[in-house]
Coordinates of C-alpha atoms in Angstrom, one line a residue:
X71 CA -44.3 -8.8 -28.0
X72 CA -45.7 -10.6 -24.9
X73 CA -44.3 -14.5 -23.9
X74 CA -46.4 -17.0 -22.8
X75 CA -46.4 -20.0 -21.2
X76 CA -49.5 -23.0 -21.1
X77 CA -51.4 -22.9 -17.9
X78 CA -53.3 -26.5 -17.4
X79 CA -57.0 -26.7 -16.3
X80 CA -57.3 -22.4 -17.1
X81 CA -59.1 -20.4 -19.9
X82 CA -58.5 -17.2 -20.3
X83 CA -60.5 -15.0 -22.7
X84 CA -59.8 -12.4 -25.0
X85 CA -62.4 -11.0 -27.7
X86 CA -64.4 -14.2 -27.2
X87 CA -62.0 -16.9 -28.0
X88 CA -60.6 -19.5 -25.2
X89 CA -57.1 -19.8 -24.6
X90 CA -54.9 -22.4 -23.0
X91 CA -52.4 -19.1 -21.9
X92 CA -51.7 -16.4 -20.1
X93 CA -49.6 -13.3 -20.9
X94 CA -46.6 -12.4 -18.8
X95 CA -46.8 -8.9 -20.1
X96 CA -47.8 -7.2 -17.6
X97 CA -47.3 -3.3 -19.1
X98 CA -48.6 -4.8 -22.7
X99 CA -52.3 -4.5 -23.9
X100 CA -52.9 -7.9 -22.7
X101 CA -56.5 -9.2 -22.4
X102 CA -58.0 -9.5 -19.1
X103 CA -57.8 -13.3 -17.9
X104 CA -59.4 -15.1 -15.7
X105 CA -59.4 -18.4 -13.1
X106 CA -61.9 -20.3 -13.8
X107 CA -62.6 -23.8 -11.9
X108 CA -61.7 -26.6 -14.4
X109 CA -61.6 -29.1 -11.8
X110 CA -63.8 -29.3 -8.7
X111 CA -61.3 -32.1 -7.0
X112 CA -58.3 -29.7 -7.4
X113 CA -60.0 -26.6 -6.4
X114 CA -61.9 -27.6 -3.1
X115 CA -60.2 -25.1 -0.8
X116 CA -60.8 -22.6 -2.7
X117 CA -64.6 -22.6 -3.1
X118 CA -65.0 -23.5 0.7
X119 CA -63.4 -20.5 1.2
X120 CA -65.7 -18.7 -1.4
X121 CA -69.1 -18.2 -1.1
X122 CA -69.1 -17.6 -4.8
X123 CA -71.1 -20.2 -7.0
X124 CA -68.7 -22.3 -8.4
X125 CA -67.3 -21.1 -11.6
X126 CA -66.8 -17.3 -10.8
X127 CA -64.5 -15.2 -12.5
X128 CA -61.7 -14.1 -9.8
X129 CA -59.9 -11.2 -11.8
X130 CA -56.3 -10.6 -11.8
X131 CA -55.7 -7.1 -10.7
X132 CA -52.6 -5.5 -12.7
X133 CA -52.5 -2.5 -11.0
X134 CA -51.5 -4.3 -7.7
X135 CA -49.0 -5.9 -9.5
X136 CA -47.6 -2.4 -11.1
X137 CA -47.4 -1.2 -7.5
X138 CA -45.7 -4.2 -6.4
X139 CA -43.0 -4.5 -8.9
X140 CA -42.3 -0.1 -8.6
X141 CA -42.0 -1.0 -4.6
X142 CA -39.5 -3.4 -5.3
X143 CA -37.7 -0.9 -7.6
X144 CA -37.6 1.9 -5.6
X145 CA -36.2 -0.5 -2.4
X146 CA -33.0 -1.3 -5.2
X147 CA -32.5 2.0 -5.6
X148 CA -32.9 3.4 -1.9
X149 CA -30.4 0.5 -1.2
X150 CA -27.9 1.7 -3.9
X151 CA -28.1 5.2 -2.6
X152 CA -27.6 4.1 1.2
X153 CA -24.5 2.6 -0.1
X154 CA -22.8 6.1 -1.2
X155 CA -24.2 8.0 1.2
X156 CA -24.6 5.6 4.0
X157 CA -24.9 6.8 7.7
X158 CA -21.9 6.3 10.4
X159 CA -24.0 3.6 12.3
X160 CA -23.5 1.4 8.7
X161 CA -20.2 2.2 8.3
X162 CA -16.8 3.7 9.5
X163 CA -15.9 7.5 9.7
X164 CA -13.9 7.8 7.3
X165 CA -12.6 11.6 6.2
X166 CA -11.6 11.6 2.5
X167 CA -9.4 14.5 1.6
X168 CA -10.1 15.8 -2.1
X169 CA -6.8 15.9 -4.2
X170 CA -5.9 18.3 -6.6
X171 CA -6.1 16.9 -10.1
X172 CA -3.2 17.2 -11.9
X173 CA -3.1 17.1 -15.8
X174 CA -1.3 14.2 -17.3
X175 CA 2.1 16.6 -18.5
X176 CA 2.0 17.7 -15.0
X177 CA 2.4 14.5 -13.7
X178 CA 5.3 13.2 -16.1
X179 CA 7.3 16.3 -15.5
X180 CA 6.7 15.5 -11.7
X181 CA 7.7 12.0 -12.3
X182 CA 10.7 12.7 -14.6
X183 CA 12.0 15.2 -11.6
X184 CA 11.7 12.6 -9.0
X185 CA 13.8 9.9 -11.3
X186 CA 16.5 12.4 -11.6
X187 CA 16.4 13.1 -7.7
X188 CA 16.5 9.8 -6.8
X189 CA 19.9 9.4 -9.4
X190 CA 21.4 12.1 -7.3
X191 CA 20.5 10.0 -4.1
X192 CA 21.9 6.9 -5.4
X193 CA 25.1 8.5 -6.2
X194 CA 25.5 10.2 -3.1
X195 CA 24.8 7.8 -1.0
X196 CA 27.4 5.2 -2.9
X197 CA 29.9 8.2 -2.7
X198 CA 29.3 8.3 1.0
X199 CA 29.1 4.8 1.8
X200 CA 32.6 4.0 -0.5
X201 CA 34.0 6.6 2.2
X202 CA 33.0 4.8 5.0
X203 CA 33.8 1.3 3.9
X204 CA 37.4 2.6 3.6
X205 CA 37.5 4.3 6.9
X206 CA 36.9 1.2 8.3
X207 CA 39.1 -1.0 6.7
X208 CA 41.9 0.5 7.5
X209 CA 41.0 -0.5 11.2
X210 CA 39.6 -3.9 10.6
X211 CA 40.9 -5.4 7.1
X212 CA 38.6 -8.4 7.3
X213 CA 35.8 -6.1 7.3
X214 CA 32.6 -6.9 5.0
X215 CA 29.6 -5.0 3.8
X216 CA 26.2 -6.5 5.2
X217 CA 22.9 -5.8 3.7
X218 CA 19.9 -6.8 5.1
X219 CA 16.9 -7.2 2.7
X220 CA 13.1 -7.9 4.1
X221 CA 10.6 -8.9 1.6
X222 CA 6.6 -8.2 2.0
X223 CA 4.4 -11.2 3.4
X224 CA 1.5 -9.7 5.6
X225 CA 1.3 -11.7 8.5
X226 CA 4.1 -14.1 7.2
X227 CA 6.4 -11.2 8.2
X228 CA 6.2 -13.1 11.6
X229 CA 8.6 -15.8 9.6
X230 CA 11.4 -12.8 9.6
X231 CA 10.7 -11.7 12.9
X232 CA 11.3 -15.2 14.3
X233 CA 14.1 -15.9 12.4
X234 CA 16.2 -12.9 12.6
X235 CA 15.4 -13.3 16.7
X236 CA 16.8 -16.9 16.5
X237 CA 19.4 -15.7 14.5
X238 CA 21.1 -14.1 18.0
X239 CA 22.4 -18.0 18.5
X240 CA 24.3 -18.6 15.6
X241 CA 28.0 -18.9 17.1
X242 CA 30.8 -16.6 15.7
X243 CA 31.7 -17.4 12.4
X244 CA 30.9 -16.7 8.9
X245 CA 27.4 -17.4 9.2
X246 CA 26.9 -15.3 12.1
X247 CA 24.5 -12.4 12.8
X248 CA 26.3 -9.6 11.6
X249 CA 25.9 -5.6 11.8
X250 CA 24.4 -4.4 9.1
X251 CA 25.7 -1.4 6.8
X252 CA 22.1 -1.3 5.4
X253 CA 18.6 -2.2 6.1
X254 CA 15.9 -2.2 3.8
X255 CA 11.9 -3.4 4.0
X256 CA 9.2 -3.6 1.9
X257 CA 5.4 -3.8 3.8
X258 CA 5.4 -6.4 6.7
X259 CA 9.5 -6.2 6.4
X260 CA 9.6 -2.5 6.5
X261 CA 7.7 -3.1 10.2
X262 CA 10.4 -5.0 11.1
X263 CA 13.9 -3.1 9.7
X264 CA 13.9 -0.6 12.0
X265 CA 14.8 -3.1 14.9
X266 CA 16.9 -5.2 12.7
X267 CA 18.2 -2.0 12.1
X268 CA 18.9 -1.2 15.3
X269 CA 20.3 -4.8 16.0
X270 CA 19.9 -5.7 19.9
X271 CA 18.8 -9.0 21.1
X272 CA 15.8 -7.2 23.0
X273 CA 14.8 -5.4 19.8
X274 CA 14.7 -8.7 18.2
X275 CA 12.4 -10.3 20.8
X276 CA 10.0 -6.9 21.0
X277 CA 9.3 -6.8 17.3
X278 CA 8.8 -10.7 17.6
X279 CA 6.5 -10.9 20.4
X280 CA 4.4 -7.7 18.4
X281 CA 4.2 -10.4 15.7
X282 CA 3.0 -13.0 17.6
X283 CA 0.3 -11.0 19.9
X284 CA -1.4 -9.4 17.1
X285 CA -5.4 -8.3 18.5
X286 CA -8.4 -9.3 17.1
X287 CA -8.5 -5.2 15.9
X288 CA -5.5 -5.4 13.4
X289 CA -7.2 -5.8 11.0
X290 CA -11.1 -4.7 10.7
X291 CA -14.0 -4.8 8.0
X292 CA -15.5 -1.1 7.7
X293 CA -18.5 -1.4 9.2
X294 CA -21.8 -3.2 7.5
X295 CA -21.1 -1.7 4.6
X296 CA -17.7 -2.1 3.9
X297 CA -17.7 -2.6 0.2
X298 CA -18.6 1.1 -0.1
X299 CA -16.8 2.7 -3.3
X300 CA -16.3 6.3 -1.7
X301 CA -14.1 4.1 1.2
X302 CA -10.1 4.2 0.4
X303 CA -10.0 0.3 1.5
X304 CA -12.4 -2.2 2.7
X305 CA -10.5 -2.5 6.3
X306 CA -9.2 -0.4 8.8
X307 CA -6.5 -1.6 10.7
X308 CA -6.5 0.3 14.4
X309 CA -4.7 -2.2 16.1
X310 CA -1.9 -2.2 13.5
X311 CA -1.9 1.8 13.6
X312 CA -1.6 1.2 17.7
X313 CA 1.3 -0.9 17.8
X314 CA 3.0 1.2 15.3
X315 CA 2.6 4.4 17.9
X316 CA 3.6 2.5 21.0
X317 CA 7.0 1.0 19.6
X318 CA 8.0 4.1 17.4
X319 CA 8.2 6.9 20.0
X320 CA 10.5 9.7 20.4
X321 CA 13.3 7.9 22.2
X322 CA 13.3 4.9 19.6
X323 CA 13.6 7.8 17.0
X324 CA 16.7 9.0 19.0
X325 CA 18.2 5.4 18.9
X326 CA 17.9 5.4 15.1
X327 CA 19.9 8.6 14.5
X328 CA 22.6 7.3 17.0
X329 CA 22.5 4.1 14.8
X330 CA 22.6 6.0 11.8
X331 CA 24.9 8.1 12.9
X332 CA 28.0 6.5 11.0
X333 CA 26.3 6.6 7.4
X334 CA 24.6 2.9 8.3
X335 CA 21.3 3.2 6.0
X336 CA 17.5 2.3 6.2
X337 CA 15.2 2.3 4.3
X338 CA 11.6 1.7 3.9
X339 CA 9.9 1.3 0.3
X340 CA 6.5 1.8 -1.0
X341 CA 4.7 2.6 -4.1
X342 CA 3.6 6.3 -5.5
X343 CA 0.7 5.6 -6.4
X344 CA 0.5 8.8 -9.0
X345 CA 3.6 8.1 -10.8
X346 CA 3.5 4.3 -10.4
X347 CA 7.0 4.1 -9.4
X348 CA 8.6 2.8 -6.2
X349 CA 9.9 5.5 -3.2
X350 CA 12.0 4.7 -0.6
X351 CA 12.0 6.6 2.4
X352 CA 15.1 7.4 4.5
X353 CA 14.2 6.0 8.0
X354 CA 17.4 8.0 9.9
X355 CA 16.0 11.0 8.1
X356 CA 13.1 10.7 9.7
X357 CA 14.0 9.3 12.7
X358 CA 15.7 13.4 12.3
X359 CA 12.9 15.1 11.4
X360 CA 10.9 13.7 14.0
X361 CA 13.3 14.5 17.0
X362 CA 13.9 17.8 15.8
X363 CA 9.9 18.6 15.1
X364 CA 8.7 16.6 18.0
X365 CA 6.3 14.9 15.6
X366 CA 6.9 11.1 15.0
X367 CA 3.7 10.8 12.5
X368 CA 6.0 11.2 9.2
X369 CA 7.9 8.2 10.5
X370 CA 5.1 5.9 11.2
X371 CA 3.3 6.6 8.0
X372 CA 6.3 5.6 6.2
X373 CA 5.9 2.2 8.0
X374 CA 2.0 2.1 7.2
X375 CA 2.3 3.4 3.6
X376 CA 4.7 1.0 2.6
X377 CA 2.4 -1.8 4.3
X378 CA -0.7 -0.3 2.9
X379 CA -2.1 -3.2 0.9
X380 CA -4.0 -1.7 -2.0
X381 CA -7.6 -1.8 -1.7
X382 CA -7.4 -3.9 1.2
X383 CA -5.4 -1.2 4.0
X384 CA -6.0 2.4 3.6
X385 CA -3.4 4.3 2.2
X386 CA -1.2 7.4 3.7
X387 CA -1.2 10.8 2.0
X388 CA 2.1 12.4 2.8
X389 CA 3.1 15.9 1.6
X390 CA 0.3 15.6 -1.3
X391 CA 1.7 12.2 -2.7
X392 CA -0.5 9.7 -2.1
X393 CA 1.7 6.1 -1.2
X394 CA 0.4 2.6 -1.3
X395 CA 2.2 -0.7 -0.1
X396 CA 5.8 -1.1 -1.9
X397 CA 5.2 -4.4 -3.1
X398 CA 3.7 -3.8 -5.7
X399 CA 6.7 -1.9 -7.4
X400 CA 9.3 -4.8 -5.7
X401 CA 8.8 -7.1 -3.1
X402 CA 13.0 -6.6 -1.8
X403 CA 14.6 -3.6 -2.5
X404 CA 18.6 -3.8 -2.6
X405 CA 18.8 -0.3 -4.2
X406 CA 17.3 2.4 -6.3
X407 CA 16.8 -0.1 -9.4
X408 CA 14.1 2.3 -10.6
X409 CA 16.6 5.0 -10.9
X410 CA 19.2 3.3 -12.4
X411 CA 21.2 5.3 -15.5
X412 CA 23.4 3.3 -18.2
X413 CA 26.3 5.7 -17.0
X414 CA 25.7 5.9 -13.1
X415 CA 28.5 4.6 -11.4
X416 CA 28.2 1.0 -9.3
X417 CA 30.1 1.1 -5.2
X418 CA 32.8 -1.2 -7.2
X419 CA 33.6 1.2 -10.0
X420 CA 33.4 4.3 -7.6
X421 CA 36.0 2.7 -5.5
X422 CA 38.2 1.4 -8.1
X423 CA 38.7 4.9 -8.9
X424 CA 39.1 6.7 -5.3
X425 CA 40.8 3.9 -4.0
X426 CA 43.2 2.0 -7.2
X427 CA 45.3 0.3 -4.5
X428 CA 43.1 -0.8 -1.8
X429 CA 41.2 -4.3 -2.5
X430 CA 37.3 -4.1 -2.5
X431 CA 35.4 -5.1 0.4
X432 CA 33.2 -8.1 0.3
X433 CA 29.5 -7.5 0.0
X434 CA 27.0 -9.6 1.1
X435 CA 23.5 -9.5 0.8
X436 CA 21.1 -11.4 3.4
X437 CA 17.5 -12.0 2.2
X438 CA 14.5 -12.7 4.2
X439 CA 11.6 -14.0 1.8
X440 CA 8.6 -13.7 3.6
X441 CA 6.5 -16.5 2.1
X442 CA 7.6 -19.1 -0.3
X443 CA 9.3 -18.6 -3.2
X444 CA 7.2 -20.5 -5.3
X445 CA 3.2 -20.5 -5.0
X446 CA 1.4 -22.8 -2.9
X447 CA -0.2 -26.1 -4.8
X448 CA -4.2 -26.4 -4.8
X449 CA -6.5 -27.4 -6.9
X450 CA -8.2 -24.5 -8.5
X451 CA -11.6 -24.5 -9.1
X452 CA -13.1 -22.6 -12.8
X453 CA -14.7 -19.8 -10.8
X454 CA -14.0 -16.4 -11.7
X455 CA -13.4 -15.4 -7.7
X456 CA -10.9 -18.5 -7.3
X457 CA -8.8 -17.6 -10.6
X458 CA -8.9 -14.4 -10.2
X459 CA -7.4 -14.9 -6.5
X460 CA -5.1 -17.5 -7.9
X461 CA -2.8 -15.1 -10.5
X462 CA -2.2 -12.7 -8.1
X463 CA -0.8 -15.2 -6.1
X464 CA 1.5 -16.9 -8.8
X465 CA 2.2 -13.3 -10.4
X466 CA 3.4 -12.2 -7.0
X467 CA 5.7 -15.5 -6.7
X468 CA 6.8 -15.5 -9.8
X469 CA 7.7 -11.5 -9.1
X470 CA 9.3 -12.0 -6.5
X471 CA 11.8 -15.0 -7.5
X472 CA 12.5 -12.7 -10.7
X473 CA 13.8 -9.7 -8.7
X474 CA 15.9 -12.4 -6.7
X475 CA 17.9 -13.7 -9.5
X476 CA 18.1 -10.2 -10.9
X477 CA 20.3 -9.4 -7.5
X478 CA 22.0 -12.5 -8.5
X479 CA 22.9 -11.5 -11.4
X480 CA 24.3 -8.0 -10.4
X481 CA 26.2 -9.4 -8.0
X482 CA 27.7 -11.7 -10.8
X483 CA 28.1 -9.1 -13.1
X484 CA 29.8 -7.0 -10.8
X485 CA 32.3 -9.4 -10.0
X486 CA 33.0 -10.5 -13.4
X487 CA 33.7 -6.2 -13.6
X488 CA 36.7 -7.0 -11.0
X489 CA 34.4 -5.0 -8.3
X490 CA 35.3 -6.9 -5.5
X491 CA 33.4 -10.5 -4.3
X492 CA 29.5 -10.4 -4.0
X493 CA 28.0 -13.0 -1.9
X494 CA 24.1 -13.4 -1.7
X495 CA 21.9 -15.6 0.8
X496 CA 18.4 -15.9 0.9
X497 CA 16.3 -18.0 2.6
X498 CA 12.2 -18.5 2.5
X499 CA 9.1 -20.1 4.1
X500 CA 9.4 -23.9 3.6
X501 CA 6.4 -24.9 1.3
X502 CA 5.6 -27.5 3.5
X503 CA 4.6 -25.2 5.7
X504 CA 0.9 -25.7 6.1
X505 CA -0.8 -23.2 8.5
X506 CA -2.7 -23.9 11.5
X507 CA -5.4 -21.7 10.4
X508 CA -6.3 -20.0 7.4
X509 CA -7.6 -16.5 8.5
X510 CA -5.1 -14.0 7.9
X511 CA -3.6 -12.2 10.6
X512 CA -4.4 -15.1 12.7
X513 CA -2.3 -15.2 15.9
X514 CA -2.1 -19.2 16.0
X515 CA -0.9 -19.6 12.4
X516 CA 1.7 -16.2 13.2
X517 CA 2.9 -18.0 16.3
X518 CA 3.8 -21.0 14.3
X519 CA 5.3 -19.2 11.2
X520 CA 7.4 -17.0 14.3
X521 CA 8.4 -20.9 15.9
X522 CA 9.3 -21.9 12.6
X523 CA 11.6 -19.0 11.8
X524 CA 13.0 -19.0 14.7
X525 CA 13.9 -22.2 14.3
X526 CA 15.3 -21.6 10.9
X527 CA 17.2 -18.8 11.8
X528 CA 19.1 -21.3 14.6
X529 CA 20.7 -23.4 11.4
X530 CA 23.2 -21.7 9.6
X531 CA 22.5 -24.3 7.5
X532 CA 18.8 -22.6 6.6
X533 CA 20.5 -20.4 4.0
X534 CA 20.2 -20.7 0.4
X535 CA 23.3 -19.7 -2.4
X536 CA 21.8 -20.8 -5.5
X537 CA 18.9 -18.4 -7.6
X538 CA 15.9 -19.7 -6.5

């Protein structure tokens, strides 16, 4: 059934009766109508540009209209099509590797094998590090065991690089910068760990002037048509990819093994994105690899794929497991929590039973938030695009502060076990922080998140004590 809709001063005619309307059906049976001049006044211009008597029928011709609308239709679809299988002068080259699909079984058994391997990990390396701590104590009795934790951010990570550079001028004391046993990042902080890791004043200043000189090609939109759903992200990030192969070069690789050399750990986390879980890679082990290969790549995928915002950055495919950045599965990582057993045995137990009359070390844990621990304030408008934008924000606050007082509370636990004293500082981007400029990956507002760090990292006082 056609609509209509009432045309003033027209007739249209149909089987000999007048009408005040005209069908919009334009594939219906609908009677032929007509324009006829109503009112002279009205319709001047169009009889002076008629010869036609006054009063002649103009017809409406459907079948132009047919064509018309089918042109349009076939345009929507040739623009849908040029979306798929768009030409390299619309949008990036981009070569997709086709992965092997794996049935669901497969996939749990895969995922079951690779919790149990990463139990075996965890207990080996507390085994080894309870060994270490010991050696050393018996040299130096005040001796205590520093980690370094790095959270995510993007281009906030230039907070942590400023901060752990002004760091350096903290005078001796318990406050000051120590050596770290262990150094872990997720995303932006696993770009930084490896020269925290490392722990020279020039490291500290290289990392933070990478931070703070970021090009215009860090991060880039794919082409025209970026949006394209056969693309692994919507940006490439060459510039990113560039700084990565300058700084991490065979003899850096060679300074992490001699740093590692003494069972020091670090370790850079990302997210399988098969299995869902989180995987931390052993930086020294590939720092290894790499020297003995000759081929760094392993190493500074880790870096990427742990920085490898979903959707956003393109992920890194490494030995048929496809990774993705590690925030998503923990925004600080301060151990294998994913691969935790009921029965596995903590560094305090393990050395309460090698070591019955030697007192526990202290441990402390250092943590670099890089944003603010609690989400920004705005006014939020009820728009799907700004709500939707909003709860990933506050989910990844709120996610973060929760896997803060959850270290809190092992290190609680663990001394209310008799495991020796657990000390844990953390410290974040002020919220009144308000930055320059809101682009991301802007180099004025990651200059003054670096001055403000650095800053920060100058006051001993910057550090918090309390769960956030």
């Amino acid at each position: 059934m056609s609509r209509s809709f009432p045309l003033h001063g027209h007739r249209c005619e149909s089987e000999g009766r007048q009408r005040a309307t005209v069908s919009l059906g334009i594939f219906s049976s609908a009677p032929r109508c007509y324009i006829q001049r109503m009112e002279p006044p009205l319709y001047s211009g169009l009889a002076e540009r008629s010869p036609a008597k006054l009063g002649k029928r103009v017809p409406i011709h459907w079948r132009s209209i047919s064509v018309g609308f089918a042109a349009g239709v076939v345009s929507v679809v040739m623009l849908v099509v040029a979306i798929f299988v768009s030409p390299d002068w619309f949008t990036s080259k981009e070569v997709l590797q086709e992965r092997k699909e794996q049935s669901h079984k497969e996939l749990l058994v895969e995922r079951e094998g690779i919790y149990n391997e990463g139990l075996n990990r965890s207990a080996s390396d507390c085994e080894r590090l309870v060994d270490a701590v010991h050696a050393i104590l018996q040299v130096d009795p005040t001796y205590t065991i520093d980690f370094l934790i790095l959270s995510g951010g993007g281009d906030k990570g230039a907070f942590a690089s400023g901060f752990l550079r002004g760091w350096f001028s903290v005078a001796a004391g318990p406050l000051a910068r120590p050596k770290f046993v262990g150094v872990s990042g997720v995303s932006a902080g696993a770009l930084i760990a490896p020269s925290a890791f490392l722990g020279t004043v020039e490291d500290a200043r290289v990392i933070d002037e990478i931070f703070r000189s970021t090009d215009p090609d860090w991060v880039v939109r794919r082409g025209l048509l970026f949006f394209n759903l056969q693309h692994s992200s919507l940006a490439e990030i060459p510039g990113l990819e560039r700084e990565v192969h300058d700084y991490i070069d065979l003899p850096y690789a060679q300074r992490l093994i001699k740093a590692g050399a003494s069972g020091r750990a670090l370790i850079f986390q990302a997210t399988n994105a098969d299995h869902g879980t989180a995987h931390s890679f052993d930086g020294v082990a590939l720092a290894r690899q790499a020297v003995s290969t000759g081929d760094l790549e392993p190493l500074r995928d880790a870096l990427l794929a742990s920085s490898a915002i979903p959707g956003i950055f393109p992920p890194k495919l490494m030995d048929d497991e496809l990774y993705i950045d590690g925030i998503l599965t923990g925004n600080i990582f301060y151990g294998d929590y994913t691969a935790r057993s009921i029965n596995a045995e903590t560094f305090g137990s393990l050395w309460k039973r090698r070591y019955p009359n030697t007192p526990i070390a202290k441990m402390r844990y250092w943590v670099i938030i890089n944003s603010t621990i609690k989400p920004s304030v705005l006014t939020v408008q009820p728009r799907w695009i700004s709500l939707a934008k909003r709860g990933l924000e506050v989910a990844s606050h709120s996610f973060t502060a929760v896997t803060l007082r959850h270290l809190f509370l092992l290190a609680e636990n663990a001394r209310l076990r008799g495991e020796g004293e657990h000390e844990v500082r953390w410290v974040a981007v002020p919220s009144t922080w308000d930055p320059p400029v809101g682009d991301y990956f802007n180099q004025e507002s990651m200059r003054s998140l670096s001055d403000l760090g650095r800053r920060m990292g100058e006051d001993p006082n910057s550090w918090n004590t309390q769960p956030p």
